[in-house]
Short mmCIF file of C-alpha atoms (C1' of nucleotides) in Angstrom, two decimals:
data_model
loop_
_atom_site.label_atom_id
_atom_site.label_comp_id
_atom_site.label_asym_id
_atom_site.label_seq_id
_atom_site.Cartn_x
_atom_site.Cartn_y
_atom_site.Cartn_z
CA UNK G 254 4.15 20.90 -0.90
CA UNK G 255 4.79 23.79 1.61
CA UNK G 256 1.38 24.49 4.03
CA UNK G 257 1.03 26.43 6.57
CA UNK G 258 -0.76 24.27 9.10
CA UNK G 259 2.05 25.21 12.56
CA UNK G 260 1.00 28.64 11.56
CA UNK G 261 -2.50 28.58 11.94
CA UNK G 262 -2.49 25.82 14.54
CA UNK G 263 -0.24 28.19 16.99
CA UNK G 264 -2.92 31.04 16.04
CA UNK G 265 -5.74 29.17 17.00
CA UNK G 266 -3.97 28.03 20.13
CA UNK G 267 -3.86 24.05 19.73
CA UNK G 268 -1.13 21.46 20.34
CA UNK G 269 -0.10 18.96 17.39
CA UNK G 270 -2.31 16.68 19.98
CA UNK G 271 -5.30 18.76 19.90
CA UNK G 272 -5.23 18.96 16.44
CA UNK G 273 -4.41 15.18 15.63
CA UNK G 274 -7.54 14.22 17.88
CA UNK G 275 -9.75 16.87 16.16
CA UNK G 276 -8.81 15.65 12.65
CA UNK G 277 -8.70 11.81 14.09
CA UNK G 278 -5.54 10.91 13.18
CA UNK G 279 -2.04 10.47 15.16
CA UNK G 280 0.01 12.98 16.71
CA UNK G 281 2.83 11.83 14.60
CA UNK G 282 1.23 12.34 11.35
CA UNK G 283 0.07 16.36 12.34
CA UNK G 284 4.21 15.98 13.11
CA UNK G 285 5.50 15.08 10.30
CA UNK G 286 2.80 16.96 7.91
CA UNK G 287 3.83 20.15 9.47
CA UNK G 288 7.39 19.09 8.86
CA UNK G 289 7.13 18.65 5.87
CA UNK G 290 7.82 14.47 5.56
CA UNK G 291 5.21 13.87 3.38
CA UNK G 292 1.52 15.38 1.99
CA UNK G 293 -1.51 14.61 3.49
CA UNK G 294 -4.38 12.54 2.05
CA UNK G 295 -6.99 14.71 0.44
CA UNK G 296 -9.34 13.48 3.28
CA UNK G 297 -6.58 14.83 5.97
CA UNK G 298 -6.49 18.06 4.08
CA UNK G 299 -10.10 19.03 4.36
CA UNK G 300 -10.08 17.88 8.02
CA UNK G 301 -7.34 20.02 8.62
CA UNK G 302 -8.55 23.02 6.61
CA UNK G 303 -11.81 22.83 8.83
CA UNK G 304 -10.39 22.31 12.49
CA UNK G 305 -8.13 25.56 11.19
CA UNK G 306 -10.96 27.36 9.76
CA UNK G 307 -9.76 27.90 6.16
CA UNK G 308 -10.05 26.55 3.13
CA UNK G 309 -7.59 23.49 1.76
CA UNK G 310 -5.94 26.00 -0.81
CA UNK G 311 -5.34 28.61 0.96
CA UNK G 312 -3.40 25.63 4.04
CA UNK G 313 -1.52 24.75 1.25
CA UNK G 314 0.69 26.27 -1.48
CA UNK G 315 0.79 24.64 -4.63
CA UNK G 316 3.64 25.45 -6.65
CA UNK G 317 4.06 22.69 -9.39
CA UNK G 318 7.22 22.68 -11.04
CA UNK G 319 5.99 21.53 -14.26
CA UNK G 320 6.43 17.95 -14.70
CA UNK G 321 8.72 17.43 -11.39
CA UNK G 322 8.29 15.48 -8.38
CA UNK G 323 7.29 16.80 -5.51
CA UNK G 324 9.75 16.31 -2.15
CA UNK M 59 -15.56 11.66 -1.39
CA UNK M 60 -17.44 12.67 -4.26
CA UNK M 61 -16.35 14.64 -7.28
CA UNK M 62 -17.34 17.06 -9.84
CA UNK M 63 -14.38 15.75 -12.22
CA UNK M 64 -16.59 14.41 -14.46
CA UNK M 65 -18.79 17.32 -15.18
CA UNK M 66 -16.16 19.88 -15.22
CA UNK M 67 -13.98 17.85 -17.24
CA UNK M 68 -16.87 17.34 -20.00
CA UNK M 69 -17.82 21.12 -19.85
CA UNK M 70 -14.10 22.08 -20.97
CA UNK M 71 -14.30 18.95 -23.59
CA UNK M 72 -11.42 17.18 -22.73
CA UNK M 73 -11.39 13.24 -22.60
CA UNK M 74 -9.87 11.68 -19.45
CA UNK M 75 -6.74 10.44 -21.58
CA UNK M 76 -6.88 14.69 -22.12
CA UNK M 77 -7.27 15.16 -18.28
CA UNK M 78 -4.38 12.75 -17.88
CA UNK M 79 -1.64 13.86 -19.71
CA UNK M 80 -2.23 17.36 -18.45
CA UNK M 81 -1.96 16.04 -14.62
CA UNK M 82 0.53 13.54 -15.60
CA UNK M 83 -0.53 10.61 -14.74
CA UNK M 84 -2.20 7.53 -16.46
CA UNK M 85 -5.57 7.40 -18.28
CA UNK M 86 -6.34 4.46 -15.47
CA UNK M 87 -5.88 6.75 -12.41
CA UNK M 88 -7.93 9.95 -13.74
CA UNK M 89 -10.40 7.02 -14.58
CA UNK M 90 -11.04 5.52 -10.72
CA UNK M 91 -11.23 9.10 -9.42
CA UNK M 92 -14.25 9.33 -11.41
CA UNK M 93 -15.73 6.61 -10.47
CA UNK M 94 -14.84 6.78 -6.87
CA UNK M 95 -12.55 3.90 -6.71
CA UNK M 96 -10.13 6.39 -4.62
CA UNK M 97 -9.62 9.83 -3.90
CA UNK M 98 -6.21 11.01 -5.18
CA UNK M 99 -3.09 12.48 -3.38
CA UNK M 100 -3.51 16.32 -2.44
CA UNK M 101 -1.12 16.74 -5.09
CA UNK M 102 -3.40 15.68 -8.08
CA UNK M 103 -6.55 16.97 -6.65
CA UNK M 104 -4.54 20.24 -6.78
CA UNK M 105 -3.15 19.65 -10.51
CA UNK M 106 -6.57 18.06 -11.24
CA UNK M 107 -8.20 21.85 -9.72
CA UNK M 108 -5.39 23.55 -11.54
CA UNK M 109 -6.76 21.58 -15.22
CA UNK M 110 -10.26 22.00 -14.48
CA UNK M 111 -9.79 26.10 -13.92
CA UNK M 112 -11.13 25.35 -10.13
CA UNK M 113 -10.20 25.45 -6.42
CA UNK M 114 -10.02 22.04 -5.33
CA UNK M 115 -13.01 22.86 -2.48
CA UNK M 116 -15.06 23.28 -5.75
CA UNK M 117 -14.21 19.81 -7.34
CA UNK M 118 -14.33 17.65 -4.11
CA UNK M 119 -17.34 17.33 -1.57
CA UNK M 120 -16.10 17.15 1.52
CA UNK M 121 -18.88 15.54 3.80
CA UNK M 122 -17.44 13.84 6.75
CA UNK M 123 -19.57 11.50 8.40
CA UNK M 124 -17.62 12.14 11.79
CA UNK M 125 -15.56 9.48 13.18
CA UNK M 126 -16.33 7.21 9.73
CA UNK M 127 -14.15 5.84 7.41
CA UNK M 128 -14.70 6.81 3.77
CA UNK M 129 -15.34 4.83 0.95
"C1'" DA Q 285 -21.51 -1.55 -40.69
"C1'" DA Q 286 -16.93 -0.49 -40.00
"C1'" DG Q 287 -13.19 1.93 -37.78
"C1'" DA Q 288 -11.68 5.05 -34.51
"C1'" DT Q 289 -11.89 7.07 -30.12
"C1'" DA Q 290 -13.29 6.88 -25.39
"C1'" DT Q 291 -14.31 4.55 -21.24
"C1'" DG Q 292 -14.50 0.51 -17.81
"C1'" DT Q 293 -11.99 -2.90 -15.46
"C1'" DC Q 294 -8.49 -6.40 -13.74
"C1'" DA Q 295 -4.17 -7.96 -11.61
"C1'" DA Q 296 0.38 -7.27 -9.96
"C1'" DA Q 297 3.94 -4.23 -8.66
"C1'" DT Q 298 5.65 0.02 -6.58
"C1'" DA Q 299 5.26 4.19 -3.98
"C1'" DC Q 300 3.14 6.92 -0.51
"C1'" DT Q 301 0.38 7.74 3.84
"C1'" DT Q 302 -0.77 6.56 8.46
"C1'" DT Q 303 -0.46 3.90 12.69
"C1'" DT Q 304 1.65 2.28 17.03
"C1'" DG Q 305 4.96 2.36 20.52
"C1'" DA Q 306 8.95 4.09 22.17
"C1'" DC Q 307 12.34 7.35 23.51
"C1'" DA Q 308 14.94 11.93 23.03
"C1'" DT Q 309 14.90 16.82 23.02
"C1'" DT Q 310 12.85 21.30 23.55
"C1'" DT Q 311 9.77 24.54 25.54
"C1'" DT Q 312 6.74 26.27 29.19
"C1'" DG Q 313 5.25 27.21 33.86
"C1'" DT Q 314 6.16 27.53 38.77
"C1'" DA U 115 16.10 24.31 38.73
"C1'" DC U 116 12.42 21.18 38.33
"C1'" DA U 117 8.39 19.04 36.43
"C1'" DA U 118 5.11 18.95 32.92
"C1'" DA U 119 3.75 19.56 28.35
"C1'" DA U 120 4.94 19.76 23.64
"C1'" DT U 121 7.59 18.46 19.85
"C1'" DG U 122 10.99 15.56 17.04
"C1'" DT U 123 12.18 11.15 15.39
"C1'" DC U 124 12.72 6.05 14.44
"C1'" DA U 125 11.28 1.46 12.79
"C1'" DA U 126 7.93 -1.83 11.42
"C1'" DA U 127 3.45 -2.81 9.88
"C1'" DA U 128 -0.89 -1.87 7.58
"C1'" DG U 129 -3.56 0.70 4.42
"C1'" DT U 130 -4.10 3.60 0.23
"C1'" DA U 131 -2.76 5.65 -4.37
"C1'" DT U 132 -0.68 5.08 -8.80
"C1'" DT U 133 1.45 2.60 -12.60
"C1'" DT U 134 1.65 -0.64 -16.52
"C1'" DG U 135 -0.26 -3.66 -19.75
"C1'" DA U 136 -4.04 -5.86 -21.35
"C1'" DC U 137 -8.59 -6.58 -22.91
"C1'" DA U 138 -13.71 -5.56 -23.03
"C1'" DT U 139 -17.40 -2.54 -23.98
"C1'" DA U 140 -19.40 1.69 -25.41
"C1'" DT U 141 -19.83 5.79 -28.17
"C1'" DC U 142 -18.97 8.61 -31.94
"C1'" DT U 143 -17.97 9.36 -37.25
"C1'" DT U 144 -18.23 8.34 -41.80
#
DNA sequence: AAGATATGTCAAATACTTTTGACATTTTGT
DNA sequence: ACAAAATGTCAAAAGTATTTGACATATCTT
């Protein structure tokens, strides 16, 4: 699922750091969320949707492909 | 983190086999969301949002207890 | 009361998310 | 050009989500 978390981060002026440390988790999961290795939790994604100031669907864009898995 | 997947899912009429199929997973897993067991991947909360004809900030209260783990 | 449908629950297996520590590469500031 | 800060990436381990199959209990319908 695509999100635009770099996006909003940069516009809000944090590092990958400052955000991992805001949302309590490791710099290297904000990494590879951002690049797209995996989803977050749905715990992660409201974190992140508050230290960005937005709401969870509108960080990420769903776009099911009926019936597919998601990469 | 609580849910409203109950409710909502009962307002449209749909049994959680119903709820299931339509997010594509098993009876089991729709099952343990409701009852709090776990909260599900960002993926199904979206699909689950996308079924219940809301956003998924509607169906899941976020309420971090900062610096706790959920349960 | 009987049968059908719906829900609760368990255990084991698999898949996914997150962590830590480490090191490489890229970008920024002076 | 140099140093510092930020980002990318890897592997191994731990934690969490989901599946299947099975069986129990509850709730609805006739």
């Amino acid at each position: 699922m695509k999100n635009r978390i770099r996006e909003m981060r940069k516009a809000i002026g944090l590092s990958q750091e400052d955000l991992a440390s805001g949302c309590d988790v490791s710099r290297q999961t904000i990494n590879a969320i951002e690049n797209n290795k995996y989803d977050p939790s749905l715990l992660l994604a409201f974190r992140l949707a508050e230290q960005l100031r937005c709401r969870v669907d509108e960080l990420f864009i769903y776009q099911d492909n009926p019936e597919a898995q998601q990469d």
